[in-house]
mmCIF file of C-alpha atoms in Angstrom:
data_model
loop_
_atom_site.group_PDB
_atom_site.id
_atom_site.type_symbol
_atom_site.label_atom_id
_atom_site.label_comp_id
_atom_site.label_asym_id
_atom_site.label_seq_id
_atom_site.Cartn_x
_atom_site.Cartn_y
_atom_site.Cartn_z
ATOM 1 C CA UNK R 2 9.231 -11.878 38.582
ATOM 2 C CA UNK R 3 6.326 -10.315 36.567
ATOM 3 C CA UNK R 4 5.774 -10.870 32.949
ATOM 4 C CA UNK R 5 7.094 -8.108 30.773
ATOM 5 C CA UNK R 6 4.164 -6.435 28.959
ATOM 6 C CA UNK R 7 4.250 -4.699 25.587
ATOM 7 C CA UNK R 8 3.577 -0.944 25.439
ATOM 8 C CA UNK R 9 0.001 0.080 25.671
ATOM 9 C CA UNK R 10 0.577 2.169 22.600
ATOM 10 C CA UNK R 11 0.400 -1.135 20.652
ATOM 11 C CA UNK R 12 -2.995 -1.991 21.989
ATOM 12 C CA UNK R 13 -4.858 -0.982 18.842
ATOM 13 C CA UNK R 14 -2.064 -1.603 16.365
ATOM 14 C CA UNK R 15 -2.169 -4.471 13.913
ATOM 15 C CA UNK R 16 -0.412 -5.365 10.734
ATOM 16 C CA UNK R 17 -2.236 -8.563 9.520
ATOM 17 C CA UNK R 18 -0.155 -8.830 6.358
ATOM 18 C CA UNK R 19 2.595 -10.218 8.502
ATOM 19 C CA UNK R 20 0.343 -11.298 11.390
ATOM 20 C CA UNK R 21 -0.762 -14.606 13.023
ATOM 21 C CA UNK R 22 -1.828 -16.293 9.833
ATOM 22 C CA UNK R 23 1.716 -15.814 8.366
ATOM 23 C CA UNK R 24 3.134 -17.501 11.503
ATOM 24 C CA UNK R 25 0.870 -20.489 10.891
ATOM 25 C CA UNK R 26 2.031 -20.586 7.256
ATOM 26 C CA UNK R 27 5.656 -20.776 8.535
ATOM 27 C CA UNK R 28 4.755 -23.554 10.876
ATOM 28 C CA UNK R 29 3.272 -25.504 8.031
ATOM 29 C CA UNK R 30 6.390 -24.899 5.947
ATOM 30 C CA UNK R 31 8.568 -26.220 8.779
ATOM 31 C CA UNK R 32 6.477 -29.416 8.534
ATOM 32 C CA UNK R 33 7.430 -29.702 4.934
ATOM 33 C CA UNK R 34 4.226 -28.272 3.439
ATOM 34 C CA UNK R 35 4.379 -26.148 0.202
ATOM 35 C CA UNK R 36 2.520 -22.882 0.648
ATOM 36 C CA UNK R 37 1.414 -20.658 -2.206
ATOM 37 C CA UNK R 38 1.925 -17.216 -0.920
ATOM 38 C CA UNK R 39 -0.481 -14.534 -2.182
ATOM 39 C CA UNK R 40 -0.220 -12.402 0.802
ATOM 40 C CA UNK R 41 2.510 -9.738 0.311
ATOM 41 C CA UNK R 42 3.554 -7.390 -2.462
ATOM 42 C CA UNK R 43 7.227 -8.367 -2.558
ATOM 43 C CA UNK R 44 8.301 -8.581 -6.171
ATOM 44 C CA UNK R 45 11.627 -10.428 -5.772
ATOM 45 C CA UNK R 46 10.389 -13.840 -4.593
ATOM 46 C CA UNK R 47 8.223 -14.045 -7.672
ATOM 47 C CA UNK R 48 11.126 -13.457 -10.155
ATOM 48 C CA UNK R 49 10.813 -9.744 -10.591
ATOM 49 C CA UNK R 50 14.435 -8.510 -10.384
ATOM 50 C CA UNK R 51 15.464 -4.900 -9.959
ATOM 51 C CA UNK R 52 17.012 -3.414 -13.150
ATOM 52 C CA UNK R 53 20.595 -4.429 -13.478
ATOM 53 C CA UNK R 54 21.879 -0.757 -13.900
ATOM 54 C CA UNK R 55 20.389 0.075 -10.466
ATOM 55 C CA UNK R 56 22.224 -2.811 -8.817
ATOM 56 C CA UNK R 57 25.503 -1.963 -10.521
ATOM 57 C CA UNK R 58 25.363 1.691 -9.581
ATOM 58 C CA UNK R 59 24.836 0.753 -5.925
ATOM 59 C CA UNK R 60 27.718 -1.690 -6.050
ATOM 60 C CA UNK R 61 30.082 0.856 -7.661
ATOM 61 C CA UNK R 62 29.245 3.444 -4.882
ATOM 62 C CA UNK R 63 29.706 1.168 -1.934
ATOM 63 C CA UNK R 64 33.206 2.610 -1.193
ATOM 64 C CA UNK R 65 31.701 6.027 -0.970
ATOM 65 C CA UNK R 66 28.847 4.827 1.370
ATOM 66 C CA UNK R 67 30.820 4.035 4.470
ATOM 67 C CA UNK R 68 29.896 7.146 6.416
ATOM 68 C CA UNK R 69 26.737 8.927 7.391
ATOM 69 C CA UNK R 70 25.274 11.280 4.813
ATOM 70 C CA UNK R 71 23.073 14.297 5.341
ATOM 71 C CA UNK R 72 20.089 13.506 7.613
ATOM 72 C CA UNK R 73 17.671 14.148 4.689
ATOM 73 C CA UNK R 74 19.671 12.096 2.198
ATOM 74 C CA UNK R 75 22.369 12.269 -0.471
ATOM 75 C CA UNK R 76 22.291 15.504 -2.476
ATOM 76 C CA UNK R 77 22.264 13.638 -5.735
ATOM 77 C CA UNK R 78 19.309 11.411 -4.669
ATOM 78 C CA UNK R 79 17.263 14.365 -3.484
ATOM 79 C CA UNK R 80 18.078 16.361 -6.629
ATOM 80 C CA UNK R 81 16.789 13.457 -8.752
ATOM 81 C CA UNK R 82 13.600 13.363 -6.790
ATOM 82 C CA UNK R 83 13.226 17.113 -7.164
ATOM 83 C CA UNK R 84 13.691 16.764 -10.991
ATOM 84 C CA UNK R 85 11.091 13.990 -10.962
ATOM 85 C CA UNK R 86 8.644 16.365 -9.266
ATOM 86 C CA UNK R 87 9.237 18.839 -12.108
ATOM 87 C CA UNK R 88 8.414 16.207 -14.666
ATOM 88 C CA UNK R 89 5.209 15.342 -12.755
ATOM 89 C CA UNK R 90 4.116 19.020 -12.527
ATOM 90 C CA UNK R 91 4.678 19.166 -8.720
ATOM 91 C CA UNK R 92 5.861 22.701 -8.712
ATOM 92 C CA UNK R 93 8.342 24.675 -6.519
ATOM 93 C CA UNK R 94 9.807 21.664 -4.814
ATOM 94 C CA UNK R 95 13.408 22.344 -3.665
ATOM 95 C CA UNK R 96 16.135 19.830 -2.581
ATOM 96 C CA UNK R 97 15.338 20.873 1.074
ATOM 97 C CA UNK R 98 11.767 19.726 0.633
ATOM 98 C CA UNK R 99 12.770 16.165 -0.092
ATOM 99 C CA UNK R 100 13.562 13.513 2.546
ATOM 100 C CA UNK R 101 15.035 10.076 1.827
ATOM 101 C CA UNK R 102 14.061 7.270 4.109
ATOM 102 C CA UNK R 103 14.474 3.570 4.860
ATOM 103 C CA UNK R 104 11.436 2.730 2.693
ATOM 104 C CA UNK R 105 8.190 4.638 2.606
ATOM 105 C CA UNK R 106 7.215 2.922 5.803
ATOM 106 C CA UNK R 107 9.763 4.803 7.922
ATOM 107 C CA UNK R 108 8.708 8.103 6.318
ATOM 108 C CA UNK R 109 5.025 7.526 7.003
ATOM 109 C CA UNK R 110 5.822 6.921 10.700
ATOM 110 C CA UNK R 111 8.043 9.969 10.707
ATOM 111 C CA UNK R 112 5.420 12.142 9.036
ATOM 112 C CA UNK R 113 2.787 11.206 11.757
ATOM 113 C CA UNK R 114 5.168 11.500 14.622
ATOM 114 C CA UNK R 115 6.168 14.989 13.465
ATOM 115 C CA UNK R 116 2.594 16.244 13.190
ATOM 116 C CA UNK R 117 0.111 14.500 15.666
ATOM 117 C CA UNK R 118 -0.557 15.391 19.196
ATOM 118 C CA UNK R 119 -2.488 13.026 21.549
ATOM 119 C CA UNK R 120 -6.218 13.075 20.467
ATOM 120 C CA UNK R 121 -5.530 14.529 16.952
ATOM 121 C CA UNK R 122 -7.503 12.832 14.215
ATOM 122 C CA UNK R 123 -6.342 11.598 10.801
ATOM 123 C CA UNK R 124 -8.696 10.663 8.049
ATOM 124 C CA UNK R 125 -7.534 7.262 6.679
ATOM 125 C CA UNK R 126 -9.271 5.294 3.899
ATOM 126 C CA UNK R 127 -11.171 2.014 4.479
ATOM 127 C CA UNK R 128 -9.902 -0.265 3.208
ATOM 128 C CA UNK R 129 -6.391 1.067 3.804
ATOM 129 C CA UNK R 130 -2.786 -0.108 3.831
ATOM 130 C CA UNK R 131 -2.754 -0.858 7.534
ATOM 131 C CA UNK R 132 0.654 0.776 8.240
ATOM 132 C CA UNK R 133 -1.196 4.130 7.988
ATOM 133 C CA UNK R 134 -3.614 3.283 10.670
ATOM 134 C CA UNK R 135 -0.822 1.923 12.810
ATOM 135 C CA UNK R 136 1.407 4.922 12.314
ATOM 136 C CA UNK R 137 -1.433 7.362 13.331
ATOM 137 C CA UNK R 138 -2.093 5.341 16.502
ATOM 138 C CA UNK R 139 1.514 5.037 17.522
ATOM 139 C CA UNK R 140 1.905 8.805 17.158
ATOM 140 C CA UNK R 141 -0.904 9.306 19.635
ATOM 141 C CA UNK R 142 -3.518 10.135 17.047
ATOM 142 C CA UNK R 143 -6.899 8.669 16.311
ATOM 143 C CA UNK R 144 -7.453 7.104 12.911
ATOM 144 C CA UNK R 145 -10.858 7.972 11.432
ATOM 145 C CA UNK R 146 -11.754 5.694 8.537
ATOM 146 C CA UNK R 147 -13.560 7.171 5.515
ATOM 147 C CA UNK R 148 -15.239 4.787 3.142
ATOM 148 C CA UNK R 149 -14.238 4.085 -0.350
ATOM 149 C CA UNK R 150 -17.218 3.074 -2.524
ATOM 150 C CA UNK R 151 -16.923 -0.288 -4.120
ATOM 151 C CA UNK R 152 -19.860 0.585 -6.437
ATOM 152 C CA UNK R 153 -17.895 3.540 -7.785
ATOM 153 C CA UNK R 154 -14.648 1.620 -8.581
ATOM 154 C CA UNK R 155 -13.499 1.971 -4.982
ATOM 155 C CA UNK R 156 -13.213 5.797 -5.167
ATOM 156 C CA UNK R 157 -13.269 7.733 -1.966
ATOM 157 C CA UNK R 158 -16.706 8.822 -0.804
ATOM 158 C CA UNK R 159 -16.349 12.615 -0.565
ATOM 159 C CA UNK R 160 -19.565 13.056 1.400
ATOM 160 C CA UNK R 161 -18.319 10.482 3.947
ATOM 161 C CA UNK R 162 -15.025 12.284 4.222
ATOM 162 C CA UNK R 163 -16.839 15.614 4.766
ATOM 163 C CA UNK R 164 -19.129 14.117 7.433
ATOM 164 C CA UNK R 165 -16.083 12.946 9.471
ATOM 165 C CA UNK R 166 -14.098 16.155 9.569
ATOM 166 C CA UNK R 167 -13.959 17.605 13.077
ATOM 167 C CA UNK R 168 -12.097 20.391 14.853
ATOM 168 C CA UNK R 169 -9.443 17.679 15.755
ATOM 169 C CA UNK R 170 -8.837 16.558 12.143
ATOM 170 C CA UNK R 171 -5.311 17.286 10.968
ATOM 171 C CA UNK R 172 -5.146 15.631 7.540
ATOM 172 C CA UNK R 173 -6.386 13.223 4.838
ATOM 173 C CA UNK R 174 -4.466 10.117 3.696
ATOM 174 C CA UNK R 175 -4.935 9.163 0.072
ATOM 175 C CA UNK R 176 -3.504 5.942 -1.387
ATOM 176 C CA UNK R 177 -3.378 6.274 -5.181
ATOM 177 C CA UNK R 178 -2.993 3.940 -7.026
ATOM 178 C CA UNK R 179 -4.604 1.978 -4.171
ATOM 179 C CA UNK R 180 -3.537 -0.869 -2.075
ATOM 180 C CA UNK R 181 -5.548 -3.128 -1.506
ATOM 181 C CA UNK R 182 -8.220 -2.322 -4.176
ATOM 182 C CA UNK R 183 -6.143 -1.485 -7.230
ATOM 183 C CA UNK R 184 -8.193 1.737 -7.841
ATOM 184 C CA UNK R 185 -6.761 4.640 -9.620
ATOM 185 C CA UNK R 186 -8.550 7.840 -8.811
ATOM 186 C CA UNK R 187 -9.945 10.257 -11.484
ATOM 187 C CA UNK R 188 -9.082 13.978 -11.431
ATOM 188 C CA UNK R 189 -12.406 15.027 -10.159
ATOM 189 C CA UNK R 190 -12.227 12.913 -7.059
ATOM 190 C CA UNK R 191 -8.751 14.191 -6.330
ATOM 191 C CA UNK R 192 -9.820 17.781 -6.808
ATOM 192 C CA UNK R 193 -12.735 17.123 -4.485
ATOM 193 C CA UNK R 194 -10.290 15.991 -1.715
ATOM 194 C CA UNK R 195 -8.109 19.050 -2.330
ATOM 195 C CA UNK R 196 -11.206 21.302 -1.916
ATOM 196 C CA UNK R 197 -12.110 19.626 1.339
ATOM 197 C CA UNK R 198 -8.496 20.048 2.585
ATOM 198 C CA UNK R 199 -8.536 23.722 1.518
ATOM 199 C CA UNK R 200 -11.873 24.372 3.175
ATOM 200 C CA UNK R 201 -10.885 22.841 6.510
ATOM 201 C CA UNK R 202 -7.173 23.653 6.625
ATOM 202 C CA UNK R 203 -5.904 20.110 6.358
ATOM 203 C CA UNK R 204 -2.741 18.392 5.103
ATOM 204 C CA UNK R 205 -2.996 15.869 2.285
ATOM 205 C CA UNK R 206 -0.714 12.766 2.726
ATOM 206 C CA UNK R 207 -0.514 11.035 -0.639
ATOM 207 C CA UNK R 208 0.947 7.544 -0.844
ATOM 208 C CA UNK R 209 1.966 7.096 -4.545
ATOM 209 C CA UNK R 210 4.244 4.083 -4.396
ATOM 210 C CA UNK R 211 2.449 2.361 -7.240
ATOM 211 C CA UNK R 212 2.326 5.437 -9.604
ATOM 212 C CA UNK R 213 3.917 3.594 -12.482
ATOM 213 C CA UNK R 214 2.064 0.274 -12.205
ATOM 214 C CA UNK R 215 -1.035 1.129 -14.339
ATOM 215 C CA UNK R 216 -3.107 -0.944 -16.600
ATOM 216 C CA UNK R 217 -5.484 -0.303 -19.563
ATOM 217 C CA UNK R 218 -4.266 3.233 -20.186
ATOM 218 C CA UNK R 219 -5.209 4.431 -16.649
ATOM 219 C CA UNK R 220 -3.654 7.712 -15.778
ATOM 220 C CA UNK R 221 -2.092 8.547 -12.432
ATOM 221 C CA UNK R 222 -2.456 12.208 -11.433
ATOM 222 C CA UNK R 223 -0.022 13.310 -8.623
ATOM 223 C CA UNK R 224 -1.851 14.922 -5.773
ATOM 224 C CA UNK R 225 0.901 17.519 -5.395
ATOM 225 C CA UNK R 226 0.262 18.754 -8.999
ATOM 226 C CA UNK R 227 -3.264 19.810 -8.086
ATOM 227 C CA UNK R 228 -2.633 22.394 -5.413
ATOM 228 C CA UNK R 229 -0.325 25.273 -4.430
ATOM 229 C CA UNK R 230 -2.355 26.470 -1.432
ATOM 230 C CA UNK R 231 -2.751 23.224 0.465
ATOM 231 C CA UNK R 232 0.208 21.385 2.084
ATOM 232 C CA UNK R 233 0.722 18.059 0.277
ATOM 233 C CA UNK R 234 3.123 15.359 1.533
ATOM 234 C CA UNK R 235 3.877 12.765 -1.182
ATOM 235 C CA UNK R 236 5.520 9.335 -0.686
ATOM 236 C CA UNK R 237 7.252 7.126 -3.219
ATOM 237 C CA UNK R 238 10.143 4.812 -3.507
ATOM 238 C CA UNK R 239 12.001 1.949 -5.306
ATOM 239 C CA UNK R 240 10.094 -1.006 -3.775
ATOM 240 C CA UNK R 241 7.406 -1.589 -6.338
ATOM 241 C CA UNK R 242 8.014 0.170 -9.773
ATOM 242 C CA UNK R 243 11.721 -0.686 -9.677
ATOM 243 C CA UNK R 244 11.282 -4.096 -7.865
ATOM 244 C CA UNK R 245 13.844 -3.154 -5.209
ATOM 245 C CA UNK R 246 11.806 -3.654 -2.026
ATOM 246 C CA UNK R 247 14.742 -5.036 -0.082
ATOM 247 C CA UNK R 248 16.766 -1.891 -0.682
ATOM 248 C CA UNK R 249 14.443 -0.020 1.754
ATOM 249 C CA UNK R 250 14.640 3.227 -0.166
ATOM 250 C CA UNK R 251 11.828 5.779 -0.401
ATOM 251 C CA UNK R 252 11.267 9.450 -0.432
ATOM 252 C CA UNK R 253 8.899 11.983 0.981
ATOM 253 C CA UNK R 254 8.157 15.353 -0.690
ATOM 254 C CA UNK R 255 6.631 18.427 0.879
ATOM 255 C CA UNK R 256 4.865 20.743 -1.686
ATOM 256 C CA UNK R 257 2.084 23.255 -1.868
ATOM 257 C CA UNK R 258 1.532 25.658 1.019
ATOM 258 C CA UNK R 259 5.099 25.482 2.400
ATOM 259 C CA UNK R 260 4.816 28.978 3.977
ATOM 260 C CA UNK R 261 2.388 27.403 6.476
ATOM 261 C CA UNK R 262 4.641 24.431 7.362
ATOM 262 C CA UNK R 263 7.930 25.808 8.643
ATOM 263 C CA UNK R 264 7.478 24.477 12.068
ATOM 264 C CA UNK R 265 6.384 21.058 10.759
ATOM 265 C CA UNK R 266 9.381 21.050 8.497
ATOM 266 C CA UNK R 267 11.611 21.716 11.525
ATOM 267 C CA UNK R 268 9.968 18.772 13.335
ATOM 268 C CA UNK R 269 10.654 16.475 10.399
ATOM 269 C CA UNK R 270 14.224 17.608 10.211
ATOM 270 C CA UNK R 271 14.624 16.798 13.915
ATOM 271 C CA UNK R 272 13.286 13.344 13.412
ATOM 272 C CA UNK R 273 15.428 12.772 10.217
ATOM 273 C CA UNK R 274 18.512 13.763 12.250
ATOM 274 C CA UNK R 275 17.612 11.436 15.167
ATOM 275 C CA UNK R 276 17.877 8.396 12.946
ATOM 276 C CA UNK R 277 21.184 9.948 11.596
ATOM 277 C CA UNK R 278 20.395 9.049 7.973
ATOM 278 C CA UNK R 279 18.763 6.338 5.863
ATOM 279 C CA UNK R 280 20.938 3.563 4.502
ATOM 280 C CA UNK R 281 23.426 5.167 2.167
ATOM 281 C CA UNK R 282 24.321 2.519 -0.421
ATOM 282 C CA UNK R 283 20.807 2.206 -1.958
ATOM 283 C CA UNK R 284 20.483 5.968 -2.096
ATOM 284 C CA UNK R 285 22.888 5.834 -5.035
ATOM 285 C CA UNK R 286 20.232 3.754 -6.854
ATOM 286 C CA UNK R 287 17.694 6.642 -6.936
ATOM 287 C CA UNK R 288 19.264 8.776 -9.640
ATOM 288 C CA UNK R 289 19.711 5.866 -11.928
ATOM 289 C CA UNK R 290 16.187 4.569 -11.224
ATOM 290 C CA UNK R 291 14.440 7.822 -11.917
ATOM 291 C CA UNK R 292 16.548 8.826 -14.841
ATOM 292 C CA UNK R 293 17.030 5.469 -16.573
ATOM 293 C CA UNK R 294 14.942 3.179 -18.821
ATOM 294 C CA UNK R 295 11.596 2.543 -17.149
ATOM 295 C CA UNK R 296 11.300 -1.222 -17.610
ATOM 296 C CA UNK R 297 8.106 -1.270 -15.510
ATOM 297 C CA UNK R 298 6.348 -0.097 -18.703
ATOM 298 C CA UNK R 299 7.160 -3.387 -20.424
ATOM 299 C CA UNK R 300 5.492 -5.296 -17.560
ATOM 300 C CA UNK R 301 2.135 -3.434 -17.439
ATOM 301 C CA UNK R 302 1.419 -3.030 -21.155
ATOM 302 C CA UNK R 303 -0.387 -5.745 -23.154
ATOM 303 C CA UNK R 304 1.879 -8.884 -23.298
ATOM 304 C CA UNK R 305 3.645 -7.735 -20.087
ATOM 305 C CA UNK R 306 3.850 -10.199 -17.259
ATOM 306 C CA UNK R 307 2.101 -8.054 -14.641
ATOM 307 C CA UNK R 308 -0.853 -7.295 -16.863
ATOM 308 C CA UNK R 309 -1.244 -10.946 -17.893
ATOM 309 C CA UNK R 310 -1.213 -12.057 -14.289
ATOM 310 C CA UNK R 311 -3.723 -9.403 -13.226
ATOM 311 C CA UNK R 312 -5.987 -10.382 -16.132
ATOM 312 C CA UNK R 313 -5.766 -14.079 -15.381
ATOM 313 C CA UNK R 314 -6.330 -13.682 -11.585
ATOM 314 C CA UNK R 315 -9.325 -11.387 -12.119
ATOM 315 C CA UNK R 316 -10.827 -13.656 -14.742
ATOM 316 C CA UNK R 317 -10.584 -16.704 -12.529
ATOM 317 C CA UNK R 318 -11.776 -15.131 -9.338
ATOM 318 C CA UNK R 319 -14.788 -13.542 -10.890
ATOM 319 C CA UNK R 320 -15.724 -16.851 -12.485
ATOM 320 C CA UNK R 321 -16.407 -18.271 -8.976
ATOM 321 C CA UNK R 322 -20.092 -18.165 -8.095
ATOM 322 C CA UNK R 323 -20.911 -15.488 -5.583
ATOM 323 C CA UNK R 324 -17.557 -13.644 -5.958
ATOM 324 C CA UNK R 325 -17.268 -10.278 -7.529
ATOM 325 C CA UNK R 326 -14.277 -8.007 -7.986
ATOM 326 C CA UNK R 327 -13.762 -4.498 -9.287
ATOM 327 C CA UNK R 328 -11.056 -4.922 -11.954
ATOM 328 C CA UNK R 329 -7.830 -3.111 -10.713
ATOM 329 C CA UNK R 330 -6.442 -0.297 -12.785
ATOM 330 C CA UNK R 331 -3.232 -0.196 -10.910
ATOM 331 C CA UNK R 332 -0.944 -1.843 -8.259
ATOM 332 C CA UNK R 333 -0.523 -5.514 -7.615
ATOM 333 C CA UNK R 334 -3.704 -6.756 -5.948
ATOM 334 C CA UNK R 335 -7.338 -7.932 -6.242
ATOM 335 C CA UNK R 336 -9.707 -7.171 -3.463
ATOM 336 C CA UNK R 337 -12.726 -9.539 -4.252
ATOM 337 C CA UNK R 338 -16.039 -9.556 -2.406
ATOM 338 C CA UNK R 339 -17.612 -12.790 -1.277
ATOM 339 C CA UNK R 340 -21.352 -12.489 -1.453
ATOM 340 C CA UNK R 341 -22.555 -12.704 2.207
ATOM 341 C CA UNK R 342 -25.770 -14.373 1.152
ATOM 342 C CA UNK R 343 -23.829 -17.298 -0.284
ATOM 343 C CA UNK R 344 -20.872 -17.182 2.024
ATOM 344 C CA UNK R 345 -22.082 -15.827 5.457
ATOM 345 C CA UNK R 346 -18.602 -15.394 6.955
ATOM 346 C CA UNK R 347 -18.623 -14.326 10.653
ATOM 347 C CA UNK R 348 -14.875 -14.141 10.965
ATOM 348 C CA UNK R 349 -12.762 -13.552 7.794
ATOM 349 C CA UNK R 350 -9.501 -14.184 9.669
ATOM 350 C CA UNK R 351 -10.641 -17.629 10.725
ATOM 351 C CA UNK R 352 -11.823 -18.207 7.121
ATOM 352 C CA UNK R 353 -8.438 -17.352 5.671
ATOM 353 C CA UNK R 354 -6.818 -19.432 8.320
ATOM 354 C CA UNK R 355 -8.997 -22.579 7.361
ATOM 355 C CA UNK R 356 -8.139 -21.924 3.647
ATOM 356 C CA UNK R 357 -4.489 -21.955 4.485
ATOM 357 C CA UNK R 358 -4.741 -25.196 6.446
ATOM 358 C CA UNK R 359 -6.950 -26.983 3.924
ATOM 359 C CA UNK R 360 -5.458 -25.780 0.635
ATOM 360 C CA UNK R 361 -2.092 -24.379 1.626
ATOM 361 C CA UNK R 362 -2.676 -20.953 0.064
ATOM 362 C CA UNK R 363 -1.924 -17.812 2.041
ATOM 363 C CA UNK R 364 -4.204 -14.730 1.538
ATOM 364 C CA UNK R 365 -4.981 -11.713 3.810
ATOM 365 C CA UNK R 366 -8.487 -11.048 5.138
ATOM 366 C CA UNK R 367 -10.159 -7.853 4.180
ATOM 367 C CA UNK R 368 -10.646 -6.810 7.834
ATOM 368 C CA UNK R 369 -6.810 -6.745 8.048
ATOM 369 C CA UNK R 370 -7.135 -3.635 5.966
ATOM 370 C CA UNK R 371 -9.505 -1.979 8.290
ATOM 371 C CA UNK R 372 -12.514 -2.813 6.061
ATOM 372 C CA UNK R 373 -15.530 -2.994 8.384
ATOM 373 C CA UNK R 374 -17.185 -6.141 7.044
ATOM 374 C CA UNK R 375 -15.888 -9.693 6.862
ATOM 375 C CA UNK R 376 -16.657 -10.223 3.093
ATOM 376 C CA UNK R 377 -13.368 -9.488 1.253
ATOM 377 C CA UNK R 378 -9.829 -10.896 0.848
ATOM 378 C CA UNK R 379 -6.760 -9.492 -0.769
ATOM 379 C CA UNK R 380 -5.001 -11.503 -3.431
ATOM 380 C CA UNK R 381 -1.536 -10.565 -4.667
ATOM 381 C CA UNK R 382 -1.112 -10.951 -8.415
ATOM 382 C CA UNK R 383 2.653 -11.242 -8.509
ATOM 383 C CA UNK R 384 2.897 -15.077 -8.977
ATOM 384 C CA UNK R 385 3.207 -16.493 -12.451
ATOM 385 C CA UNK R 386 0.095 -17.391 -14.306
ATOM 386 C CA UNK R 387 0.377 -21.137 -13.658
ATOM 387 C CA UNK R 388 0.701 -20.456 -9.877
ATOM 388 C CA UNK R 389 -2.302 -18.105 -9.923
ATOM 389 C CA UNK R 390 -4.362 -20.702 -11.775
ATOM 390 C CA UNK R 391 -3.499 -23.290 -9.104
ATOM 391 C CA UNK R 392 -4.300 -20.925 -6.315
ATOM 392 C CA UNK R 393 -7.571 -19.742 -7.787
ATOM 393 C CA UNK R 394 -8.732 -23.350 -8.406
ATOM 394 C CA UNK R 395 -7.964 -24.092 -4.837
ATOM 395 C CA UNK R 396 -9.879 -20.935 -3.713
ATOM 396 C CA UNK R 397 -12.944 -22.062 -5.841
ATOM 397 C CA UNK R 398 -12.824 -25.533 -4.366
ATOM 398 C CA UNK R 399 -12.639 -24.216 -0.845
ATOM 399 C CA UNK R 400 -15.466 -21.676 -1.317
ATOM 400 C CA UNK R 401 -17.586 -24.419 -2.869
ATOM 401 C CA UNK R 402 -17.163 -26.513 0.322
ATOM 402 C CA UNK R 403 -17.961 -23.422 2.420
ATOM 403 C CA UNK R 404 -21.199 -22.762 0.374
ATOM 404 C CA UNK R 405 -22.298 -26.397 0.647
ATOM 405 C CA UNK R 406 -21.677 -26.435 4.407
ATOM 406 C CA UNK R 407 -23.829 -23.300 4.764
ATOM 407 C CA UNK R 408 -26.560 -24.904 2.651
ATOM 408 C CA UNK R 409 -26.662 -27.905 4.927
ATOM 409 C CA UNK R 410 -26.713 -25.918 8.122
ATOM 410 C CA UNK R 411 -29.472 -23.696 6.637
ATOM 411 C CA UNK R 412 -31.771 -26.550 5.669
ATOM 412 C CA UNK R 413 -35.051 -26.689 7.681
ATOM 413 C CA UNK R 414 -35.387 -29.501 10.196
#
């Protein structure tokens, strides 16, 4: 019999956050090795529990969760999201404009499948959260990566976006606050993106899952609050700000130029119906989460654990010779640069694999986020300070060996 091959649609799809290096980490664990995991933004393993009232509400409503609900989601959950939009100045959103999904990931895939035809193009940031590139590809589209400028606090390069718009371009993806860089975009940059979308009749897809994880008085401006005449599709959920990643509960909001989007809306309704509904028990957590005490604020303010961990990780990584890092204003990550003159890395995946094998610390290489150069890594800042200190000391030791090895190779004669 012939070998069974995977679909050709997966040819250009990758998700390195859970890719081959993670498999090697698991192999090492099976051998009894202890691995420091700084590779994935999953709060629970690092001691960040979901608020107790959210868990209790879900438990209390399990008896009412045994059947399917509306394909778009529970009425109470969608109404809470609608009211959240009103608080965030995203105007004229109705309950019918809200879709509840099994995490933002499912909704991103749904949004791309409902829009793209073969050969359509979608502008996606570089670096990006790689699910966006994968979802565009699986839907038959072509991801076109626009550059974010590290010298300008990782803000999108508006000129680069403009230069990559073609007759095939359908939309612009914005991730704000940003994964993997931690950037929080200022109003003028967001308004510039809106103007480009307006000029070229594009849809804006705004991933705002980290909208409450902000440091140093950074302000998050919802993209949907900036336009009424451009269609904006906004994504958010319980995974990060409410530390409930395993609940797989997210939402997608359509706002702005809804009069242009009836057919697209119908397509999304069809896709939502095909999966019957998202998981019902955790939908009961949404109303409590959005309307209750926002304990995330205690974690990101001075003295809060998330802020202290970000500060310590940034301080330690930037103290390593030849390593620079824009200080993140939001989210849960660092995206440091390794000076290529000091660390001439030809393959960052191999470098991260060697770091794992030598020091038993798991990171993700920058190219896994569709960054075109092999000179960055992403570091998750969720571990406690003592774990981050241990990991960064190991990273410094590894890079010192890498630097000395290069110096030896480079010596004349």
